[in-house]
Tab-separated table of C-alpha atoms and ligand atoms in Angstrom:
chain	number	residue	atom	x	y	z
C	1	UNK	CA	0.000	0.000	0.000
C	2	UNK	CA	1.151	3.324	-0.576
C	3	UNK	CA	0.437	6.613	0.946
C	4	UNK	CA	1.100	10.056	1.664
C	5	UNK	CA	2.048	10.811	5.185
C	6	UNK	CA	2.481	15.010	6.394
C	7	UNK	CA	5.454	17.006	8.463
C	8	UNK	CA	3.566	15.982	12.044
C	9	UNK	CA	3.393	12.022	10.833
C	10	UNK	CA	7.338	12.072	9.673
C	11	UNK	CA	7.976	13.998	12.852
C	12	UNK	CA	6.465	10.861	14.847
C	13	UNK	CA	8.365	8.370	13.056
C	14	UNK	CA	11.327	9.903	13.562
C	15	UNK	CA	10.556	10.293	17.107
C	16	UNK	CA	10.131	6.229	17.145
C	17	UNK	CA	13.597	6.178	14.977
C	18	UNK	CA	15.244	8.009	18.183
C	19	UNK	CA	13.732	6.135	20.819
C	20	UNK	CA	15.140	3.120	18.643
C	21	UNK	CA	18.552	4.367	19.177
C	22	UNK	CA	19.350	6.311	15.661
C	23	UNK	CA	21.126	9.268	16.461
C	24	UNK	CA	20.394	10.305	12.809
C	25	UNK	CA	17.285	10.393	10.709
C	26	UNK	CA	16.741	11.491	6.686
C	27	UNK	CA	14.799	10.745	3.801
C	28	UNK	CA	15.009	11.108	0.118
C	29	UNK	CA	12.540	10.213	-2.528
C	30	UNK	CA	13.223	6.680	-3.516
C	31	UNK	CA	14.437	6.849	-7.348
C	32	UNK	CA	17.366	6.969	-9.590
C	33	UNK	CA	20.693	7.529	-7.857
C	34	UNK	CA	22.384	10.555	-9.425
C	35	UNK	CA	23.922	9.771	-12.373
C	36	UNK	CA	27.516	11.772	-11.476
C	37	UNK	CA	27.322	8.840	-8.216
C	38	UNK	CA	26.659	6.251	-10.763
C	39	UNK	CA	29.482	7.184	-13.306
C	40	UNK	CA	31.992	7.357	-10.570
C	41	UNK	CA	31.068	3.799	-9.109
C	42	UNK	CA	31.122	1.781	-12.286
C	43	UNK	CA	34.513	3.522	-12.659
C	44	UNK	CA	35.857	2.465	-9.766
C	45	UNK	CA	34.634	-1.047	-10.447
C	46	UNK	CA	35.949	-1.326	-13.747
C	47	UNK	CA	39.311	-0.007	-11.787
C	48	UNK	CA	39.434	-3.178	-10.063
C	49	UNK	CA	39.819	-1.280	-6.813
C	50	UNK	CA	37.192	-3.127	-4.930
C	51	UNK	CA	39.779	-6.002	-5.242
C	52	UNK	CA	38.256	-9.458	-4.596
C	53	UNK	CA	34.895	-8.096	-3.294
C	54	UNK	CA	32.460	-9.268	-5.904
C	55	UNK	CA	29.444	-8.354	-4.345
C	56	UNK	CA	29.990	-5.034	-5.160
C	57	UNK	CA	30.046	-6.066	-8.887
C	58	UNK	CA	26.896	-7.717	-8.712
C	59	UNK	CA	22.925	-5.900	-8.537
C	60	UNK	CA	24.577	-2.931	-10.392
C	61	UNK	CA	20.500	-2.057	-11.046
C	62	UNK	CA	19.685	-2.487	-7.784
C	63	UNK	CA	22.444	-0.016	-6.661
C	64	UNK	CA	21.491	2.548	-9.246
C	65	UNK	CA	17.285	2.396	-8.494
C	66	UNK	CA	16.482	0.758	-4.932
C	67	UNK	CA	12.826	1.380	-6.188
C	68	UNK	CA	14.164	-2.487	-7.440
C	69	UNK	CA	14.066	-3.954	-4.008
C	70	UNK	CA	10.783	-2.940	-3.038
C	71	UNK	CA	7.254	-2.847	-5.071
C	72	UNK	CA	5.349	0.571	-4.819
C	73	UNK	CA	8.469	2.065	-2.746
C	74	UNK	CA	8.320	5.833	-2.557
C	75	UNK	CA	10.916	6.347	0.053
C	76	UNK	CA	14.209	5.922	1.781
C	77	UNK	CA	14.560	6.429	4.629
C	78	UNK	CA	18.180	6.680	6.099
C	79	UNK	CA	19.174	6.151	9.982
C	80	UNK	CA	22.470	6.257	12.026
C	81	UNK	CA	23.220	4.592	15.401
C	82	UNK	CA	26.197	5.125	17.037
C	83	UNK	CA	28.699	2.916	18.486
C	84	UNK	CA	31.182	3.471	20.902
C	85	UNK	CA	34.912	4.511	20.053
C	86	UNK	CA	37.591	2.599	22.588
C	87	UNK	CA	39.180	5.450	23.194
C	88	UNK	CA	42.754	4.304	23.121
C	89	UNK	CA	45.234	1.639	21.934
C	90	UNK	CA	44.494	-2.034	22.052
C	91	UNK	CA	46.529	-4.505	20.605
C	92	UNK	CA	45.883	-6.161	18.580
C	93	UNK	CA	43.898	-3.823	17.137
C	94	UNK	CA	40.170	-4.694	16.505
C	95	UNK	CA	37.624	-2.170	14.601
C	96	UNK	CA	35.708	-0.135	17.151
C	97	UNK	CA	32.649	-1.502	15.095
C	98	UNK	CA	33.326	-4.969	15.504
C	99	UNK	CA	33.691	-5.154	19.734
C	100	UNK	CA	30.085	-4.761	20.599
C	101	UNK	CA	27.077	-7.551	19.080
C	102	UNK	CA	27.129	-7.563	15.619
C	103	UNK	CA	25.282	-4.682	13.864
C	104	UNK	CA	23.545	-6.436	11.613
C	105	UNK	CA	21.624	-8.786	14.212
C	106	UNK	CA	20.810	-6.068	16.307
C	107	UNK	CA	19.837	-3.132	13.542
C	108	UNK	CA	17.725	-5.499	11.485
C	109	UNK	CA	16.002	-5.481	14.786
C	110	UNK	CA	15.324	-1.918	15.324
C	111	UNK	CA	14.298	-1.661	11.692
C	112	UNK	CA	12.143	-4.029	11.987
C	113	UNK	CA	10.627	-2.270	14.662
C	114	UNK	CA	10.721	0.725	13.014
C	115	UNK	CA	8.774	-0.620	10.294
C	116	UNK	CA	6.464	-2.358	12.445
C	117	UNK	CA	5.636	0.984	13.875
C	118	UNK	CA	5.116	2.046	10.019
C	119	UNK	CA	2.467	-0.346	9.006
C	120	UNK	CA	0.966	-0.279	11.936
C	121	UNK	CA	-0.045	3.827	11.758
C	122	UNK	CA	0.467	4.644	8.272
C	123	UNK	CA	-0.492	1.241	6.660
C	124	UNK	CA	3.427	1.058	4.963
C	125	UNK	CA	5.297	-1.606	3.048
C	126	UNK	CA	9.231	-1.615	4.052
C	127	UNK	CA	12.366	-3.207	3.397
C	128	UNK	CA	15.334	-3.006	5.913
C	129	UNK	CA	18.318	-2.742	4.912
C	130	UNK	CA	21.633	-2.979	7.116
C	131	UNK	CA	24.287	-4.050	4.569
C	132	UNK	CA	22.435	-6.829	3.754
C	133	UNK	CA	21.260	-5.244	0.074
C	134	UNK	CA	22.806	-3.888	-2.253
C	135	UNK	CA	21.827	0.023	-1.644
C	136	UNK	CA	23.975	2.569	-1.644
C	137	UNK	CA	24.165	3.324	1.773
C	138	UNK	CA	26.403	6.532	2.485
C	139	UNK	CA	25.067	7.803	-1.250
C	140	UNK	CA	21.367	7.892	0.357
C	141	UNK	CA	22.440	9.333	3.932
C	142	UNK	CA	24.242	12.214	2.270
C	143	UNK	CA	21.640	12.882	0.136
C	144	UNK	CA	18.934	12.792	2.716
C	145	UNK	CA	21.213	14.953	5.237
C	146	UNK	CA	22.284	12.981	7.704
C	147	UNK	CA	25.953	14.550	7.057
C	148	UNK	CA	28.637	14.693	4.807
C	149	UNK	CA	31.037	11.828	3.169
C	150	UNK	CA	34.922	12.594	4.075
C	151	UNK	CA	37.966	11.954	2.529
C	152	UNK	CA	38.088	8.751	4.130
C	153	UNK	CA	34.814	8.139	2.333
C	154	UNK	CA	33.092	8.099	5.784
C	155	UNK	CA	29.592	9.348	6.551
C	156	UNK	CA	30.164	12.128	9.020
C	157	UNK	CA	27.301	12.950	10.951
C	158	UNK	CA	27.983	16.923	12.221
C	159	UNK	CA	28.448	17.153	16.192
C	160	UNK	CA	28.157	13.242	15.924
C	161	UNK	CA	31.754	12.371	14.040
C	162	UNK	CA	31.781	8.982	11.510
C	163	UNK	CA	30.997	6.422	14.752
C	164	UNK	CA	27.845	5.315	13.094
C	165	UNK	CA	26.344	2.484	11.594
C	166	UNK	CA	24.440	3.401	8.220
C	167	UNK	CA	20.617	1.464	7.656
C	168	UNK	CA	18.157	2.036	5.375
C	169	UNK	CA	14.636	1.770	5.187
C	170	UNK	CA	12.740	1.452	1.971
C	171	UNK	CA	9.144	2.081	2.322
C	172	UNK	CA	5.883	2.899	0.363
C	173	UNK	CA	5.230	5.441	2.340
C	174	UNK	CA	5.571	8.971	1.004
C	175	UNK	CA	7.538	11.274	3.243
C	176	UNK	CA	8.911	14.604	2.382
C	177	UNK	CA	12.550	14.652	1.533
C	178	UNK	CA	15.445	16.212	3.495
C	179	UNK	CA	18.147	19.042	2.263
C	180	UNK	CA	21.384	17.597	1.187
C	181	UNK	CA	24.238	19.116	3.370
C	182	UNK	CA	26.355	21.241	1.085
C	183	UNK	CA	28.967	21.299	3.406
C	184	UNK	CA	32.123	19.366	2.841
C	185	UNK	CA	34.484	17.417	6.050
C	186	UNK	CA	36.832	20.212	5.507
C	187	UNK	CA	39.754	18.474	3.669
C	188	UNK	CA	41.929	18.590	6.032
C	189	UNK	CA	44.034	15.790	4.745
C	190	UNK	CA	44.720	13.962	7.694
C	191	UNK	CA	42.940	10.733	6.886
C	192	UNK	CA	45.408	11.063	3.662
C	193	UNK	CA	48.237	11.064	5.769
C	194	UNK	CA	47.189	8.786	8.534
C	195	UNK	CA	46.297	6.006	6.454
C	196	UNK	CA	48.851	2.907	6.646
C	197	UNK	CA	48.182	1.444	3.665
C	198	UNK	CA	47.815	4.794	0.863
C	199	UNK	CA	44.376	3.650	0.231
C	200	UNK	CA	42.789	7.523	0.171
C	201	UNK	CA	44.301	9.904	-2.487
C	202	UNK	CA	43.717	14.014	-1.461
C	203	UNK	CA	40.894	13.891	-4.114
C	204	UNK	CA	38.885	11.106	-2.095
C	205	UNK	CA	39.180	8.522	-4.295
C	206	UNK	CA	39.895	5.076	-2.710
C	207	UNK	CA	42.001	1.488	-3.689
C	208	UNK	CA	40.334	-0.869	-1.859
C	209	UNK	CA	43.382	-3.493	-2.188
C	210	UNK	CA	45.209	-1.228	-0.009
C	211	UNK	CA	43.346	-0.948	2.371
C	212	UNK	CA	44.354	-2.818	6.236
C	213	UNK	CA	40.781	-3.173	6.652
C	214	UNK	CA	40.079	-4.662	3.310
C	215	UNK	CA	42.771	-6.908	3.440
C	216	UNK	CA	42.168	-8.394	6.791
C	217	UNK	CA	38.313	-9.297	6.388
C	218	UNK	CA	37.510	-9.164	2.581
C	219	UNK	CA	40.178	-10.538	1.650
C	220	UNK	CA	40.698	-14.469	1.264
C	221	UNK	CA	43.388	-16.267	1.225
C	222	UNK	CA	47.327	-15.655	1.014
C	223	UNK	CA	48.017	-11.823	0.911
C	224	UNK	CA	48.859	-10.624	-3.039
C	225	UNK	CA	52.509	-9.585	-3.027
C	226	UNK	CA	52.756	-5.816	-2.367
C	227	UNK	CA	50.098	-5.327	-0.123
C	228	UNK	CA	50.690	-3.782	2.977
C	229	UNK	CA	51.171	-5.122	6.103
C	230	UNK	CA	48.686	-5.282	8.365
C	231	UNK	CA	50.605	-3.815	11.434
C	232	UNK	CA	48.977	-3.952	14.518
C	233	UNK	CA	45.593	-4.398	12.788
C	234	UNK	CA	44.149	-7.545	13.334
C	235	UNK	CA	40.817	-7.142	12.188
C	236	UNK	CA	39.953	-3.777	10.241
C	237	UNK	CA	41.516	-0.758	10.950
C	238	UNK	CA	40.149	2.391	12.620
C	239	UNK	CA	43.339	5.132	11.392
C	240	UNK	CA	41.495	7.447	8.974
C	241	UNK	CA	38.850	7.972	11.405
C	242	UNK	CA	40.620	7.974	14.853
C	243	UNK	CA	42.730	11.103	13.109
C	244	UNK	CA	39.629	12.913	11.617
C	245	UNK	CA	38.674	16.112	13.865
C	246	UNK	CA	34.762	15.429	13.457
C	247	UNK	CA	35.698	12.232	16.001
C	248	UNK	CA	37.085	14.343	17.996
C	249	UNK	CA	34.013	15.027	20.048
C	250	UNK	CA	32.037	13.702	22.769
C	251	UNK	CA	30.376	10.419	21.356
C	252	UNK	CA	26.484	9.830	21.863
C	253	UNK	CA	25.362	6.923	24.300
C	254	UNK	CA	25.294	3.954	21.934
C	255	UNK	CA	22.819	1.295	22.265
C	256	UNK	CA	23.971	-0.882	24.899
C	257	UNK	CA	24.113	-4.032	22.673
C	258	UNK	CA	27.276	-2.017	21.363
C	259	UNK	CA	29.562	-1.645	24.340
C	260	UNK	CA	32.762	-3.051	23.625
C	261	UNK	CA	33.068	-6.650	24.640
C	262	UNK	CA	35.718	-6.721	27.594
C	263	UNK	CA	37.185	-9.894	26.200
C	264	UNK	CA	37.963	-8.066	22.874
C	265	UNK	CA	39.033	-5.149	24.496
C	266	UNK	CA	41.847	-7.449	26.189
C	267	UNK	CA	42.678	-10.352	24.008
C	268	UNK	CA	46.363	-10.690	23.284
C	269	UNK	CA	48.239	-11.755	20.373
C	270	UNK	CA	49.547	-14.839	21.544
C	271	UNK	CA	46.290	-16.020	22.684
C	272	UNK	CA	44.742	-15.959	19.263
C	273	UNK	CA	47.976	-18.055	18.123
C	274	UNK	CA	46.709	-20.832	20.384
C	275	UNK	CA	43.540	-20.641	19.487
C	276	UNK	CA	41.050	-23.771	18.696
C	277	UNK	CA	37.777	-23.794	16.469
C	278	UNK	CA	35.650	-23.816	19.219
C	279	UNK	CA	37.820	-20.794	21.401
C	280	UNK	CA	36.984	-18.927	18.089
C	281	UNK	CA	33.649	-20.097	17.571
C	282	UNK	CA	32.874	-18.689	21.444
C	283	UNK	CA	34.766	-15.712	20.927
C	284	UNK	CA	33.141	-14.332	17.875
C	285	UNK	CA	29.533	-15.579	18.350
C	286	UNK	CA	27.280	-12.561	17.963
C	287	UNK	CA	30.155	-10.806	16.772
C	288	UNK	CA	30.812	-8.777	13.641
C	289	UNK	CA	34.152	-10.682	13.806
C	290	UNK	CA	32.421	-13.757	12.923
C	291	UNK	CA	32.756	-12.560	9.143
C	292	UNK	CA	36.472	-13.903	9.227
C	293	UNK	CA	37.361	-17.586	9.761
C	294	UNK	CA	39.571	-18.639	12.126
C	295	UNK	CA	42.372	-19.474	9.278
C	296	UNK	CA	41.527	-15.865	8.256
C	297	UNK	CA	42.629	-14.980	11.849
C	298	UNK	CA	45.922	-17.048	11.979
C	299	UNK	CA	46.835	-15.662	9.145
C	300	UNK	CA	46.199	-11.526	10.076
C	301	UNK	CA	48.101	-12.730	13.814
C	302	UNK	CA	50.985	-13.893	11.700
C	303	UNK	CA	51.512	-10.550	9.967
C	304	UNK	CA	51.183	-8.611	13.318
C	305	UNK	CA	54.073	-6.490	14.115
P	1	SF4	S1	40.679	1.715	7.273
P	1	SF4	FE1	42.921	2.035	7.559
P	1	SF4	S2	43.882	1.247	5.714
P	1	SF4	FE2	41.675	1.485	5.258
P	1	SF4	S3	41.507	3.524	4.358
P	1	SF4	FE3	41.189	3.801	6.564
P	1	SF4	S4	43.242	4.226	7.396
P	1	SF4	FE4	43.508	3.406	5.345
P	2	SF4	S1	40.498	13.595	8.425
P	2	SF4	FE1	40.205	15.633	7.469
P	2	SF4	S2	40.133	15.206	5.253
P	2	SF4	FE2	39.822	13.252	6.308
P	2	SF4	S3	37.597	13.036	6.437
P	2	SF4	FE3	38.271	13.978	8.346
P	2	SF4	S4	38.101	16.198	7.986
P	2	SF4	FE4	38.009	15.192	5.986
């Protein structure tokens, strides 16, 4: 079913997307992506900088119309929720994103909440989205104004920094579209300069191959000969954003489900040598971190430095 919804309506959903934990709300009129955004993908692409990631190959329609994953959809609507930065150095190093539950498990929850509270009120169709479809995530949050993209190619919510997980909902309903920011991060180059592997050039372009965060999860297999080292990275790497002044503020209150888990937080390097299937298998269940294999693992702890 589709419908039009006015200002007060949008105002209470994005009321319920608050209580739900987004620190971030925006919504665009579900079409076409802009074909400059389009151009600049399939170039990249057909760069071969995404390296071995496939995925982001494939549904090349999808990511150019996401009217494509949902009948009658008028709307996305974009969300951010927040998750908490460590604050400091742990080694081996482990992606701020990846210590609390995994994000998928717990947004698709939220959403579905969210959506819930939708069809419920407003009688609306939705699809949710948390990188589980091929949508261009950070493409729709800019464009619905939930912040800029940096340099690092982050989504940087103003006040709020890049500590945010992106999801989408695509709904029937009709809502009246946010301003894009026309702001820019500021270029102040030090993601450029930060960045252990040269994956960002000044311009904001990005080679995913060289990339520590790439390499560590995406990545299968032996290491390709001239890729960097990992460092202290053992799964993803945090650098661009832990030098980029919008992080430099006071993070929001996460949802709890993201605190950092105490046993990441303090696992040591020669602990993960010894590991067994099943110390893995208990240490990354519910966790992001489950995307790697243990073999994956072993071989990230034997490039650590
Ligand atoms: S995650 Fe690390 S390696 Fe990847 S672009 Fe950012 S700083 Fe560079
Ligand atoms: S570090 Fe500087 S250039 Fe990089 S995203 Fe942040 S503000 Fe932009």
């Amino acid at each position: 079913m589709s419908s039009s919804v006015c200002l007060w309506n949008k105002g209470r959903i994005r009321a319920e997307a608050h209580r739900l934990g987004a620190v971030a709300f925006g919504c665009s009129v579900a079409g076409p992506v802009d074909s400059s955004y389009a151009d600049r993908y399939d170039r990249w692409i057909a760069s071969g900088a995404h390296g071995t990631m496939d995925y982001l190959a494939r549904h090349a329609a999808i990511r150019r119309d996401p009217r494509l994953l949902l009948p009658g959809a008028r709307t996305v609507i974009s969300l951010a929720f927040p998750y908490r930065p460590s604050g400091g150095y742990h080694h081996p190093w482990i992606a701020d994103y990846a210590l609390g539950r995994d994000y998928h498990t717990v947004l698709h929850g939220r959403l579905r909440q969210l959506a819930t509270f939708m069809a419920d009120n407003f009688g609306a169709q939705s699809r949710p989205c948390v990188d589980s479809a091929p949508i261009a995530e950070r493409y729709w949050a800019h464009r619905s104004g939930l912040g800029y993209i940096g340099i690092n190619g982050q989504l940087i919510v103003p006040g709020v920094g890049s500590g945010v997980f992106l999801a989408e909902l695509v709904t029937t309903l009709e809502l009246a579209p946010d301003t894009r920011l026309a702001a820019d991060c500021g270029r102040c180059g030090a993601c450029v300069r930060a960045c252990p592997g040269g994956a960002i050039s000044p311009d904001g372009s990005f080679d995913g191959r060289r990339c520590l965060s790439y390499l560590g999860i995406e990545h299968r297999g032996e290491f390709p000969s001239g890729a960097p080292s990992l460092g202290t990275h053992i799964y993803g790497c945090d650098e661009c954003q832990r030098v980029c002044p919008h992080n430099h503020c006071e993070p929001p209150e996460p949802l709890t489900d993201f605190y950092p888990d105490h046993r990441l937080l303090t696992l040591d390097a020669a602990t993960i040598r010894h590991f067994s299937r099943g110390d893995w298998r208990r240490l990354s269940s519910g966790s992001a971190m489950r995307r790697i294999s243990l073999s994956q693992m072993l071989r990230n702890y034997l490039q650590l430095t």
